[in-house]
XYZ file of C-alpha atoms in Angstrom:
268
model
C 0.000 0.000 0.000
C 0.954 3.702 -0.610
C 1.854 6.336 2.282
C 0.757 9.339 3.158
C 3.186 11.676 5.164
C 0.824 14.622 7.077
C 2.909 17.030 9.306
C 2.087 17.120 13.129
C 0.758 20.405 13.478
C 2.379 20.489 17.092
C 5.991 19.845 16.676
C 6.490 20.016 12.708
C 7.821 16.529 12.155
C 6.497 14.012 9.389
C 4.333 11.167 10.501
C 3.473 8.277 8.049
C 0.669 6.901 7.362
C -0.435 3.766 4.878
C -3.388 4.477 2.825
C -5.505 0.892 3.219
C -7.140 0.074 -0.287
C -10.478 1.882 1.518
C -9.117 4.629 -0.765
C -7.203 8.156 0.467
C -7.416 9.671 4.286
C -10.781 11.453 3.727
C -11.281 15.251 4.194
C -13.664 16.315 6.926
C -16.661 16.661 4.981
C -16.445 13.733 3.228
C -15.829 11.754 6.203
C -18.644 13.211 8.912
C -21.912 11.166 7.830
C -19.936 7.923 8.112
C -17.975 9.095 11.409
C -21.383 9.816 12.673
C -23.370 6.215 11.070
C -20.053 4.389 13.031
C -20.740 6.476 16.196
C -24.592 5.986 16.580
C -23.896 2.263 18.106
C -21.973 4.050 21.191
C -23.626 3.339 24.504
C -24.197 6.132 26.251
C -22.237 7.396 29.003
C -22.684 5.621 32.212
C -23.657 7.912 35.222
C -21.984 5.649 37.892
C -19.667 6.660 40.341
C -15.819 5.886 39.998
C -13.045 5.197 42.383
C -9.616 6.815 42.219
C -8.805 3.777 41.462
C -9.581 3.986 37.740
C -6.660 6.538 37.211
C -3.455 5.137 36.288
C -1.497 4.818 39.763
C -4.115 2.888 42.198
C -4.762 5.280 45.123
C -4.122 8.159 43.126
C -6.256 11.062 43.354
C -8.495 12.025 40.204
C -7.003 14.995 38.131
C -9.170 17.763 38.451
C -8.834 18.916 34.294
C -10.573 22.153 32.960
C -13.336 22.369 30.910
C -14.163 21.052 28.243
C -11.591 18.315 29.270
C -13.614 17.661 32.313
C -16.310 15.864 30.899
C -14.151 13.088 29.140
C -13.562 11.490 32.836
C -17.341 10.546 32.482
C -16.337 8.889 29.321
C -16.038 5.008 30.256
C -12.816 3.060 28.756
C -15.265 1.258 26.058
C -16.648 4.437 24.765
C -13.136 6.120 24.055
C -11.807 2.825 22.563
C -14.754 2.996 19.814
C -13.899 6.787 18.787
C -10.605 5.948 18.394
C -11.236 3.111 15.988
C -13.909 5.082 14.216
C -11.126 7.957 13.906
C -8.898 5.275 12.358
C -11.501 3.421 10.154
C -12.338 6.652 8.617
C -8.651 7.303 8.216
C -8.753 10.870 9.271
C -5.628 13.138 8.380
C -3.305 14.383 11.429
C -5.125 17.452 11.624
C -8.683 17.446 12.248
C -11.262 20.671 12.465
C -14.794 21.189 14.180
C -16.925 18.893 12.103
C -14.296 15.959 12.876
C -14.077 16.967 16.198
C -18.359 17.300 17.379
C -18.888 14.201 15.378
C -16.556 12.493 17.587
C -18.920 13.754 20.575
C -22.002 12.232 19.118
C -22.635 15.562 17.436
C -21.708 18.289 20.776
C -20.771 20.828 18.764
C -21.036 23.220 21.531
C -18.056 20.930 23.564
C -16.199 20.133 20.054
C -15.816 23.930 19.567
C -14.428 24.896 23.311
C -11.965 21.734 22.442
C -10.760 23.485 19.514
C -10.318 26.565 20.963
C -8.037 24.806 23.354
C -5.956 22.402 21.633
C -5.415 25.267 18.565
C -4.027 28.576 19.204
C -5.571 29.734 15.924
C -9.091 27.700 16.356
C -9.199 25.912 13.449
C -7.064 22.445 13.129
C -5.877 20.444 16.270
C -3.604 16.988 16.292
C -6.629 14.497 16.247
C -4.036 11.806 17.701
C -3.344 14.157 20.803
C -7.175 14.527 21.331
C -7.640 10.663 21.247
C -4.665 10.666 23.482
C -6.657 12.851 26.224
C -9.651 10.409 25.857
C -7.656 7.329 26.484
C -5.709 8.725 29.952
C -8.787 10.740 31.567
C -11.722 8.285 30.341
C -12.920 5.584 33.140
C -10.720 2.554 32.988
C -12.554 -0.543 32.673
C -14.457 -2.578 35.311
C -11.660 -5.690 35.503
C -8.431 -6.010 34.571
C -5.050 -3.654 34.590
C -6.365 0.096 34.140
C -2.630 1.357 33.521
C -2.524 -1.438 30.583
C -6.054 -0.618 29.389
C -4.857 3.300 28.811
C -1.744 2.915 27.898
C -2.613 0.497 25.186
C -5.643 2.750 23.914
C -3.058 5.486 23.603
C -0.526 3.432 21.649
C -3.036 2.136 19.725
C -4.606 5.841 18.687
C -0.801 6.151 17.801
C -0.053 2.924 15.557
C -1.977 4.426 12.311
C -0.944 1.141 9.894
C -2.149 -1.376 13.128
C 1.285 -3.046 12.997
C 1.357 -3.346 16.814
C 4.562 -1.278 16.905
C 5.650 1.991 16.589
C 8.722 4.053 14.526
C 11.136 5.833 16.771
C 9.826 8.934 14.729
C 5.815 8.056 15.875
C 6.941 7.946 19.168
C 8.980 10.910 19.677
C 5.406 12.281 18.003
C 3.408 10.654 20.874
C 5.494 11.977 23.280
C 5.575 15.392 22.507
C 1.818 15.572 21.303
C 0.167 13.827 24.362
C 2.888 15.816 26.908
C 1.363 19.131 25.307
C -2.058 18.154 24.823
C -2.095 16.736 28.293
C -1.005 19.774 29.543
C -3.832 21.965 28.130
C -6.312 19.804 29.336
C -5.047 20.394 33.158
C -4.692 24.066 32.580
C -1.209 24.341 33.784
C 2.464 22.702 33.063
C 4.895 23.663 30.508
C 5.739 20.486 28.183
C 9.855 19.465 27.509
C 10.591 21.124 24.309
C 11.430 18.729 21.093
C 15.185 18.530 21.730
C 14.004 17.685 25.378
C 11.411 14.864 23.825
C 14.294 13.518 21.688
C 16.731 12.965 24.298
C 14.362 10.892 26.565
C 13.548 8.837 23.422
C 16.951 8.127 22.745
C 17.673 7.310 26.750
C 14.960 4.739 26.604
C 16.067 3.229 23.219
C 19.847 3.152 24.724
C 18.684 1.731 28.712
C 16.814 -1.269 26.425
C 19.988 -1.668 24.189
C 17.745 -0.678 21.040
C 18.998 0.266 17.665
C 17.683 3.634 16.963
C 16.573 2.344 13.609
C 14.034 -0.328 15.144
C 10.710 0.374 16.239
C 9.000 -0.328 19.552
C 6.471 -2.927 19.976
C 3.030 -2.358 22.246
C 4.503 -4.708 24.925
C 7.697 -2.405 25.098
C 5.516 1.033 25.049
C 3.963 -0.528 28.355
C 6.909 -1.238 29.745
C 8.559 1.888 29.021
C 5.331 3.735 30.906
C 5.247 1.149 33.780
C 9.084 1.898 34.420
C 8.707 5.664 34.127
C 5.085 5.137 37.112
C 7.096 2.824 39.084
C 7.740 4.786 42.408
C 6.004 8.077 41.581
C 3.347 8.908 44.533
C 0.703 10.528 41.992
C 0.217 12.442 39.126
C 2.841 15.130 39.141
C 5.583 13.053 39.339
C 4.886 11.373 36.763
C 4.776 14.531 34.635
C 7.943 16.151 36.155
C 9.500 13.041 35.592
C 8.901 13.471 31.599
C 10.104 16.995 32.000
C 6.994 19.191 32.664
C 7.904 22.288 34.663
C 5.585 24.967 36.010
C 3.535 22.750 38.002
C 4.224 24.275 41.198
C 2.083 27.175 39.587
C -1.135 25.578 39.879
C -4.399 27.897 40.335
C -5.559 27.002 43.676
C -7.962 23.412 44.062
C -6.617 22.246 41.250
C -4.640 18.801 41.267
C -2.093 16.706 39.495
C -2.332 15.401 36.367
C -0.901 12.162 34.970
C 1.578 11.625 32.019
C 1.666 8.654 31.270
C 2.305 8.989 27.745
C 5.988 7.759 27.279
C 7.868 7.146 24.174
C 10.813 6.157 22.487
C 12.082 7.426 19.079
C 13.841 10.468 16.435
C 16.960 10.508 15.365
């Protein structure tokens, strides 16, 4: 199959992705109606009450993320995995506007704009991935099972555009830096590592797993690589601190932690 190369609209770089003989990544209007046909199946949003225990490190305490963000931690872990597979079967470009972004929300255009307006400085186009990223970290984790393997994977697999079950070093360095930022925004505070910054903890965790910089890392090894990096921290904002975010300390009173648990390795 043929590739597509779309620039990430946060940090510039290139980011592949194989066209599947569906046809081309569709444009936003041709793409809504069938987002929204694959999104009317969605269950809606269960109104039960979670534990802290759904976040990524047990005992944790919830993030408390500004709006619109806030609503996603409604979201349940099923939910967020079917938008990001409906994102992928329609084969969306890297940069997604508006429409892309309210069909996604079952048609909330009202929460689809103030997501814009915060993921874009200009309004208009924001990394899609990044958004799906922010789904699969803040949404519920599931009833049973590991919730720090259920979010981690959702996020890798937002992430792995051909569904190879691995990732470039160049997708990850991607991940990195888009989720880091993105996360950011949706806490309202935290200043992301800068792309040399993303690079160089790429390359530590290629060169601490005895890597070649020219392979790419598998799902089991993107787990691993997050698990490490949570091992030890005592919530949220060590975590993030620990992948270089700075300016926490300058949080607007009752506002908490955030995770990060977004690693990756990969760039040259």
């Amino acid at each position: 199959p043929l590739c597509a190369s779309t620039r990430c609209d946060l940090c510039g770089n290139q980011m592949s992705r194989r066209i599947s003989s569906h046809g081309p990544i569709m444009t936003s209007t041709q793409s809504t109606r069938r987002l929204l046909d694959g999104l009317s199946s969605l269950d809606s949003v269960s109104s039960v009450s979670y534990h802290c225990t759904d976040n990524m490190g047990a005992g944790w305490p919830k993030p408390n993320l500004v709006e619109p963000f806030d609503v996603f931690q409604a979201w349940d872990h099923g939910k967020a995995s079917e938008v990001v597979c409906v994102f992928k079967d329609n084969e969306f470009d890297f940069g997604v506007d508006v429409d892309i972004v309210a069909a996604l929300l079952e048609g909330d255009r009202q929460t689809a704009e103030k997501v814009v307006k915060k993921l874009a400085p200009d309004g208009s186009i924001i990394n899609g991935l990044a958004f799906l990223g922010i789904l699969a970290f803040f949404s519920r984790a599931p009833d049973r099972g590991d919730a720090l393997r259920a979010k981690v994977g959702l996020a890798f697999d937002a992430f792995d555009l051909e569904d190879t079950n691995d990732l470039s070093r160049d997708e990850f360095t991607i991940a990195l830096l888009s989720c880091l930022r993105a996360l950011t925004v949706a806490l309202g505070r935290g200043v992301p590592p800068t792309d040399s910054d993303c690079e160089q903890i790429v390359n530590k965790a290629y060169t601490d797993r005895g890597k070649d910089y020219s392979t790419s890392v598998s799902k089991h090894e993107f787990f691993d690589f997050v698990a490490a990096a949570v091992e030890g921290c005592a919530g949220f904002e060590d975590v993030l601190r620990g992948f270089g975010v700075s300016g926490l300390a300058s949080t607007p009173a009752g506002v908490e932690a955030a995770p990060e648990l977004f690693a990756s390795p990969v760039k040259d």
